[in-house]
Amino acid sequence: MGEAEAWRWLEGANVAAPYGYWADGVDSGVQGGRPDLALLLSDRVATFSGLFTTNAVQAAPVRLTREIHRQGRALAVVVNSGNANAVTGEAGEADARRMQELTADAIGAPREWVAVASTGVIGVPMPMDRIAAGIRQLGERLGNCRGMAAGSTPCHERARQEGAPLAARAILTTDTRPKTWALEVDLEGGRVRLGVMAKGSGMIHPGLATMLVFITTDAAVEKAFLDAALREAVDRSLHRLTVDGDQSTNDMVLAWANGASGVAVLSAEDRRRFAGALTALLVQTARAIAADGEGATHLLTVTVRGAASEADAALKARRVAGSSLVKAAVYGRDPNWGRVLAAAGSVGDAFDPGNASLTMNGMPLLDHGRPLPFDEAAAARAMEAEEVVFELQVGDGPGAATAWGCDLTEGYVHINAHYRT
């Protein structure tokens, strides 16, 4: 059975699709009139892995959750939107720990098992009175689900159908839509599920993890393998994503593996299938974030082949996807393909443009260095598609990779010129 046959998407599913997870979201009043505080909880302590921003300016919740990550076990994460709790000094550190303590009390667990994440405006003190009230509200909503550890099916179904969609909305900032889905994969010992919820629209660029992403699985996974699989999946998905070239202070990707399915990832084939499913889940996430880039009207997909290595192909593809000139041309439906070549040639290993070939949405534009005649009007019509795909062959090397971005519009400027106002 190949990778594509081993896993399948679960229609309409979300981060609570794997067994043993509960999620919910409430309106704490920080964003005003919409859910803005979320809780994601496993019914048992889970193997825990994560990747975090490498920005030197790191928000208080990032530093706190790094501590949880080092112990390799966790139970829950509490997430607020509307305030990043970044560059907020000692008060911000105390507020992050207060969120952790309040959540631990609400779920009846040690605070060391609770991660914290925040997203929103930088440099503004946390409205802790509203946050605290929201956490208490989440605890009350958990209420009758405290029997979840004993396998409460009604509680799990309520979390899947009602709570998890609210949680996926509560973590958004400038996003226009929630990003949550799930798949299942067949292992030698049985079937397991993986779910995700994510937010990301602006300040999206690799190094490391480029948004908030929360992954759940009911498989039993050893810590070392979960770390390695997450790193590889992120390198082939979220690290090939760019919206605006700006890296956030709050980025993190967190993963829980609670073993509630009773199925362990053991053999080499199991590991291959699980890693493939995790990568597919995060590729879907990367595509969705790019398509929902601030002000975007097109998803931009760039595939580079024939490079010296996969890493070089990924570098070139991401450079094209992040080029302001390419992004503006896509918005204007202008098949100015020279910008693609110029961007690819500006990074990584040199290549001979005389060997390069390029297509756009299947339309040949360049063949081994020879510009091809094409119908400008037909090319512009092809660029009206929701997804604009450039495929660039730079040589005959073994490296191939795909990166994702979006077009650059007046909407991006408008959103970010008035983000606080």
Coordinates of C-alpha atoms in Angstrom, one line a residue:
M1 CA 0.0 0.0 0.0
G2 CA 1.5 3.4 -1.0
E3 CA 1.3 6.6 1.0
A4 CA -1.6 8.0 -0.9
E5 CA -3.6 4.7 -0.3
A6 CA -2.6 4.5 3.4
W7 CA -4.3 7.8 4.4
R8 CA -7.6 9.5 3.5
W9 CA -9.3 12.8 4.4
L10 CA -12.2 12.8 6.8
E11 CA -14.9 15.0 5.3
G12 CA -16.0 17.9 7.5
A13 CA -13.6 16.7 10.3
N14 CA -11.5 18.9 12.6
V15 CA -8.9 19.0 15.3
A16 CA -11.1 16.9 17.6
A17 CA -11.5 14.1 15.1
P18 CA -8.8 11.9 16.7
Y19 CA -10.1 10.1 19.8
G20 CA -9.6 11.5 23.2
Y21 CA -9.5 15.3 22.4
W22 CA -11.9 18.1 23.5
A23 CA -11.9 21.6 22.1
D24 CA -14.0 24.7 22.5
G25 CA -13.9 28.5 22.0
V26 CA -15.6 31.4 23.7
D27 CA -16.0 35.2 23.3
S28 CA -14.0 36.7 26.2
G29 CA -14.5 40.3 24.9
V30 CA -10.9 40.9 23.6
Q31 CA -11.8 40.8 19.9
G32 CA -15.4 42.0 20.4
G33 CA -18.4 40.0 19.3
R34 CA -16.6 36.8 18.1
P35 CA -14.8 33.8 19.7
D36 CA -11.3 34.8 20.8
L37 CA -10.3 32.3 23.4
A38 CA -9.8 28.6 22.7
L39 CA -8.9 25.5 24.7
L40 CA -7.6 22.2 23.2
L41 CA -7.4 19.3 25.6
S42 CA -6.3 15.6 25.5
D43 CA -8.1 13.2 27.9
R44 CA -4.7 11.9 29.0
V45 CA -1.2 13.2 29.1
A46 CA 0.2 13.0 25.6
T47 CA 3.6 12.9 24.0
F48 CA 4.3 16.5 23.0
S49 CA 6.4 18.1 20.3
G50 CA 6.8 21.6 18.9
L51 CA 8.6 24.0 16.7
F52 CA 8.9 27.7 17.5
T53 CA 9.8 31.0 15.9
T54 CA 13.5 31.8 15.6
N55 CA 12.7 35.6 15.8
A56 CA 14.9 37.1 18.5
V57 CA 11.8 39.0 19.7
Q58 CA 9.7 36.2 21.2
A59 CA 6.4 36.6 23.0
A60 CA 5.9 35.5 26.6
P61 CA 3.7 32.5 25.7
V62 CA 6.4 31.2 23.3
R63 CA 9.0 31.2 26.0
L64 CA 6.6 29.5 28.4
T65 CA 5.5 26.9 26.0
R66 CA 9.2 26.1 25.2
E67 CA 9.5 25.1 28.8
I68 CA 6.6 22.7 28.4
H69 CA 8.1 21.3 25.2
R70 CA 11.4 20.4 26.9
Q71 CA 9.6 18.0 29.2
G72 CA 8.0 16.2 26.2
R73 CA 4.6 15.7 27.8
A74 CA 1.5 17.9 27.8
L75 CA -2.2 17.8 28.2
A76 CA -3.6 21.1 26.8
V77 CA -3.1 24.5 25.2
V78 CA -5.0 27.7 25.9
V79 CA -5.0 30.2 23.0
N80 CA -6.1 33.8 22.9
S81 CA -6.4 36.1 19.8
G82 CA -6.4 39.8 19.7
N83 CA -3.3 40.3 21.8
A84 CA 0.1 38.8 21.2
N85 CA 1.5 39.4 24.7
A86 CA 4.8 40.2 23.0
V87 CA 7.2 42.9 24.2
T88 CA 5.2 43.3 27.3
G89 CA 8.0 42.9 29.9
E90 CA 7.7 41.2 33.2
A91 CA 4.0 41.8 33.3
G92 CA 3.6 39.8 30.1
E93 CA 5.6 36.9 31.5
A94 CA 3.3 36.9 34.6
D95 CA 0.2 37.1 32.4
A96 CA 1.3 34.0 30.4
R97 CA 1.8 32.1 33.6
R98 CA -1.5 33.3 35.0
M99 CA -3.2 31.9 31.8
Q100 CA -1.4 28.6 32.4
E101 CA -2.4 28.5 36.1
L102 CA -6.1 29.4 35.4
T103 CA -6.3 26.8 32.7
A104 CA -4.7 24.1 34.9
D105 CA -7.3 24.9 37.6
A106 CA -10.1 24.8 35.1
I107 CA -9.2 21.3 33.8
G108 CA -7.9 20.0 37.1
A109 CA -4.3 19.3 36.0
P110 CA -0.8 20.4 37.0
R111 CA 0.1 23.7 35.3
E112 CA 3.3 22.0 33.9
W113 CA 1.0 20.1 31.4
V114 CA -0.6 23.3 30.0
A115 CA 0.9 25.2 27.0
V116 CA -0.1 28.8 26.2
A117 CA -0.3 30.6 22.8
S118 CA -1.3 34.1 21.9
T119 CA -1.7 36.1 18.7
G120 CA -2.6 39.7 17.9
V121 CA -1.2 43.1 18.5
I122 CA 2.3 43.4 19.8
G123 CA 3.3 45.7 22.7
V124 CA -0.2 46.0 24.4
P125 CA -0.8 44.8 28.0
M126 CA -3.0 41.7 28.3
P127 CA -6.6 42.3 29.3
M128 CA -6.3 39.7 32.0
D129 CA -9.7 40.3 33.6
R130 CA -11.4 39.3 30.4
I131 CA -9.0 36.5 29.7
A132 CA -9.5 35.1 33.2
A133 CA -13.2 35.2 32.9
G134 CA -13.0 33.5 29.5
I135 CA -10.9 30.7 30.9
R136 CA -13.4 30.1 33.7
Q137 CA -16.1 30.0 31.1
L138 CA -14.2 27.3 29.2
G139 CA -13.8 25.4 32.4
E140 CA -17.6 25.6 33.0
R141 CA -18.3 24.4 29.4
L142 CA -15.9 21.5 30.0
G143 CA -18.1 20.8 33.0
N144 CA -19.9 17.5 32.4
C145 CA -17.1 16.3 30.2
R146 CA -14.8 15.6 33.1
G147 CA -15.9 12.0 32.6
M148 CA -14.1 12.2 29.2
A149 CA -11.1 10.3 30.6
A150 CA -13.4 7.3 31.1
G151 CA -14.3 7.5 27.4
S152 CA -17.3 9.8 27.2
T153 CA -18.5 9.4 23.6
P154 CA -21.2 12.1 23.8
C155 CA -18.7 14.6 25.1
H156 CA -16.3 13.7 22.3
E157 CA -19.0 14.1 19.6
R158 CA -20.1 17.4 21.1
A159 CA -16.5 18.6 20.9
R160 CA -16.2 17.5 17.3
Q161 CA -19.5 19.0 16.2
E162 CA -19.7 22.2 18.2
G163 CA -16.7 23.0 20.3
A164 CA -13.8 22.4 17.8
P165 CA -15.3 24.7 15.1
L166 CA -15.6 27.5 17.7
A167 CA -12.0 26.9 18.8
A168 CA -10.8 27.1 15.2
R169 CA -12.6 30.5 14.9
A170 CA -11.3 31.7 18.2
I171 CA -7.6 31.6 17.3
L172 CA -8.0 33.8 14.1
T173 CA -6.9 37.4 13.7
T174 CA -7.0 38.8 10.1
D175 CA -7.9 35.3 8.7
T176 CA -11.1 35.3 6.7
R177 CA -11.9 31.6 7.4
P178 CA -11.0 28.8 9.9
K179 CA -8.4 26.2 8.9
T180 CA -9.2 22.8 10.4
W181 CA -9.4 19.3 9.0
A182 CA -8.4 15.7 9.7
L183 CA -7.4 12.5 8.1
E184 CA -6.9 8.9 9.0
V185 CA -4.1 6.5 8.2
D186 CA -3.9 2.7 8.3
L187 CA -1.0 1.3 10.3
E188 CA -0.1 -2.3 10.9
G189 CA -1.8 -2.3 14.2
G190 CA -5.0 -0.5 13.1
R191 CA -6.3 2.9 12.1
V192 CA -5.3 6.2 13.6
R193 CA -6.4 9.8 13.1
L194 CA -4.6 13.1 12.8
G195 CA -6.3 16.5 13.1
V196 CA -5.2 20.1 12.9
M197 CA -6.4 23.6 13.5
A198 CA -4.3 26.6 12.4
K199 CA -4.3 30.4 12.0
G200 CA -2.3 32.4 9.6
S201 CA -2.8 35.2 7.1
G202 CA -0.2 37.9 7.6
M203 CA 3.4 38.0 9.1
I204 CA 3.9 34.6 7.3
H205 CA 7.5 33.6 6.5
P206 CA 9.6 30.6 7.5
G207 CA 12.1 30.4 10.4
L208 CA 10.7 28.5 12.3
A209 CA 7.0 27.7 12.0
T210 CA 5.1 30.6 10.5
M211 CA 1.8 30.8 12.3
L212 CA -0.1 29.0 15.1
V213 CA -0.7 25.3 14.2
F214 CA -2.1 22.7 16.6
I215 CA -1.9 19.0 15.6
T216 CA -3.6 16.1 17.4
T217 CA -3.3 12.4 16.8
D218 CA -4.7 9.4 18.7
A219 CA -1.7 7.2 17.7
A220 CA 0.9 6.2 20.3
V221 CA 4.1 7.8 19.1
E222 CA 7.6 7.9 20.7
K223 CA 8.9 11.4 21.4
A224 CA 12.0 11.1 19.3
F225 CA 10.1 10.0 16.2
L226 CA 7.3 12.6 16.7
D227 CA 10.0 15.3 16.9
A228 CA 11.7 14.0 13.7
A229 CA 8.4 13.5 11.8
L230 CA 7.2 17.0 12.7
R231 CA 10.4 18.6 11.7
E232 CA 10.4 16.9 8.3
A233 CA 6.7 17.6 7.7
V234 CA 7.2 21.3 8.5
D235 CA 10.3 21.6 6.3
R236 CA 8.2 20.3 3.4
S237 CA 5.2 22.4 4.0
L238 CA 5.1 25.4 6.4
H239 CA 8.7 26.2 5.7
R240 CA 7.9 26.5 2.0
L241 CA 5.2 29.1 2.7
T242 CA 5.4 32.9 2.5
V243 CA 2.8 35.6 2.4
D244 CA 4.7 38.8 3.1
G245 CA 8.3 37.9 4.2
D246 CA 7.6 39.0 7.8
Q247 CA 8.2 36.6 10.6
S248 CA 6.0 36.8 13.7
T249 CA 7.0 36.9 17.3
N250 CA 4.5 34.3 18.3
D251 CA 4.8 31.5 15.8
M252 CA 4.6 27.9 17.0
V253 CA 3.6 24.5 15.8
L254 CA 2.5 22.0 18.5
A255 CA 1.7 18.4 18.3
W256 CA 0.1 15.9 20.8
A257 CA 0.1 12.1 20.4
N258 CA -2.2 10.6 23.2
G259 CA -2.4 7.0 22.1
A260 CA -6.2 6.9 22.6
S261 CA -6.6 4.7 19.6
G262 CA -4.6 1.9 21.2
V263 CA -2.5 1.8 18.0
A264 CA 1.2 2.5 18.1
V265 CA 3.6 3.6 15.4
L266 CA 6.2 0.9 15.6
S267 CA 7.5 -0.5 12.3
A268 CA 9.4 1.2 9.6
E269 CA 6.3 1.0 7.4
D270 CA 4.2 2.5 10.1
R271 CA 6.7 5.4 10.4
R272 CA 6.6 6.0 6.7
R273 CA 2.9 6.1 6.5
F274 CA 2.5 8.3 9.6
A275 CA 5.1 10.7 8.4
G276 CA 3.4 10.9 5.0
A277 CA 0.0 11.6 6.5
L278 CA 1.5 14.3 8.8
T279 CA 3.2 15.9 5.8
A280 CA -0.1 15.8 3.8
L281 CA -1.9 17.4 6.7
L282 CA 0.6 20.3 6.9
V283 CA 0.8 20.8 3.1
Q284 CA -3.0 21.3 3.2
T285 CA -2.5 23.8 6.0
A286 CA 0.3 25.6 4.1
R287 CA -1.9 25.9 1.0
A288 CA -4.9 27.2 3.0
I289 CA -2.8 29.8 4.8
A290 CA -1.3 31.0 1.5
A291 CA -4.8 31.2 -0.1
D292 CA -6.0 33.2 2.8
G293 CA -3.0 35.6 2.8
E294 CA -4.0 39.2 3.8
G295 CA -5.8 40.8 0.9
A296 CA -5.1 37.8 -1.4
T297 CA -7.2 37.0 -4.4
H298 CA -5.0 34.1 -5.7
L299 CA -3.1 31.1 -4.3
L300 CA 0.4 31.1 -5.9
T301 CA 2.1 27.7 -6.3
V302 CA 5.6 27.4 -7.5
T303 CA 7.3 24.1 -8.3
V304 CA 11.0 24.0 -9.1
R305 CA 12.6 20.8 -10.6
G306 CA 16.0 19.9 -11.8
A307 CA 17.9 21.7 -9.1
A308 CA 21.1 20.5 -7.4
S309 CA 19.2 19.3 -4.3
E310 CA 15.7 19.4 -2.8
A311 CA 16.9 22.2 -0.4
D312 CA 18.0 24.3 -3.4
A313 CA 14.8 23.7 -5.2
A314 CA 12.8 24.7 -2.1
L315 CA 14.9 27.9 -1.7
K316 CA 14.3 28.9 -5.3
A317 CA 10.6 28.1 -5.2
R318 CA 10.0 30.0 -2.0
R319 CA 12.0 33.0 -3.4
V320 CA 9.7 33.1 -6.5
A321 CA 6.6 32.7 -4.3
G322 CA 7.8 35.6 -2.1
S323 CA 8.8 38.0 -4.9
S324 CA 6.8 41.2 -4.7
L325 CA 7.2 41.6 -8.4
V326 CA 5.8 38.0 -9.1
K327 CA 3.0 38.5 -6.6
A328 CA 2.0 41.8 -8.1
A329 CA 2.1 40.3 -11.6
V330 CA -0.2 37.5 -10.5
Y331 CA -2.6 40.0 -9.0
G332 CA -2.6 42.0 -12.3
R333 CA -3.0 38.8 -14.4
D334 CA 0.2 39.9 -16.2
P335 CA 2.2 36.9 -17.6
N336 CA 5.5 38.7 -17.0
W337 CA 7.4 35.4 -16.7
G338 CA 10.8 37.0 -16.7
R339 CA 10.2 37.9 -13.0
V340 CA 10.0 34.2 -12.2
L341 CA 13.4 33.5 -13.7
A342 CA 15.0 36.5 -12.1
A343 CA 13.7 35.6 -8.6
A344 CA 14.8 31.9 -8.9
G345 CA 18.2 33.0 -10.1
S346 CA 18.8 35.3 -7.2
V347 CA 19.3 32.5 -4.6
G348 CA 21.0 29.2 -4.1
D349 CA 23.1 27.3 -6.7
A350 CA 23.5 29.0 -10.0
F351 CA 21.8 27.5 -13.0
D352 CA 22.1 28.1 -16.8
P353 CA 19.0 30.0 -18.0
G354 CA 19.7 28.4 -21.4
N355 CA 18.5 25.1 -19.9
A356 CA 15.5 26.5 -18.1
S357 CA 11.9 25.8 -19.0
L358 CA 8.7 27.4 -17.6
T359 CA 5.0 26.9 -17.7
M360 CA 2.1 28.8 -16.1
N361 CA -1.1 26.9 -15.4
G362 CA 0.1 24.4 -18.0
M363 CA 0.8 27.1 -20.7
P364 CA 4.4 26.8 -22.0
L365 CA 6.3 30.1 -21.7
L366 CA 10.0 29.1 -22.0
D367 CA 11.6 26.0 -23.4
H368 CA 15.3 25.3 -22.7
G369 CA 16.0 29.0 -22.7
R370 CA 13.9 29.8 -25.8
P371 CA 11.0 32.2 -25.2
L372 CA 7.8 30.7 -26.7
P373 CA 5.1 32.7 -28.5
F374 CA 1.9 32.7 -26.5
D375 CA -1.5 34.5 -26.6
E376 CA -1.3 37.3 -24.0
A377 CA -5.1 37.5 -23.6
A378 CA -5.3 33.7 -23.2
A379 CA -2.5 33.9 -20.6
A380 CA -4.3 36.6 -18.7
R381 CA -7.5 34.5 -18.7
A382 CA -5.6 31.5 -17.4
M383 CA -4.4 33.7 -14.5
E384 CA -7.9 34.4 -13.5
A385 CA -8.0 31.0 -11.8
E386 CA -8.0 30.9 -8.0
E387 CA -4.6 29.1 -8.1
V388 CA -1.8 30.2 -10.4
V389 CA 0.9 27.6 -10.8
F390 CA 4.4 28.2 -12.1
E391 CA 6.5 25.1 -12.9
L392 CA 10.1 25.9 -13.5
Q393 CA 12.7 23.4 -14.7
V394 CA 16.2 24.7 -14.0
G395 CA 18.4 21.8 -15.1
D396 CA 18.7 18.0 -14.8
G397 CA 19.5 17.7 -11.1
P398 CA 17.6 15.5 -8.7
G399 CA 16.2 18.4 -6.6
A400 CA 12.5 19.2 -6.7
A401 CA 10.2 21.2 -4.3
T402 CA 7.0 23.2 -4.2
A403 CA 6.4 26.4 -2.3
W404 CA 3.2 28.4 -1.8
G405 CA 2.4 32.1 -1.6
C406 CA -0.3 34.6 -2.7
D407 CA -0.7 37.7 -4.8
L408 CA 0.0 41.2 -3.5
T409 CA -3.0 43.5 -3.5
E410 CA -4.1 46.8 -2.3
G411 CA -6.0 44.9 0.3
Y412 CA -2.8 43.8 2.0
V413 CA -1.7 47.5 2.4
H414 CA -5.1 48.5 3.7
I415 CA -5.2 45.7 6.3
N416 CA -1.8 46.5 7.6
A417 CA -2.0 50.2 7.4
H418 CA -5.0 50.1 9.7
Y419 CA -4.3 47.0 11.8
R420 CA -4.5 48.9 15.2
T421 CA -7.1 51.4 14.1

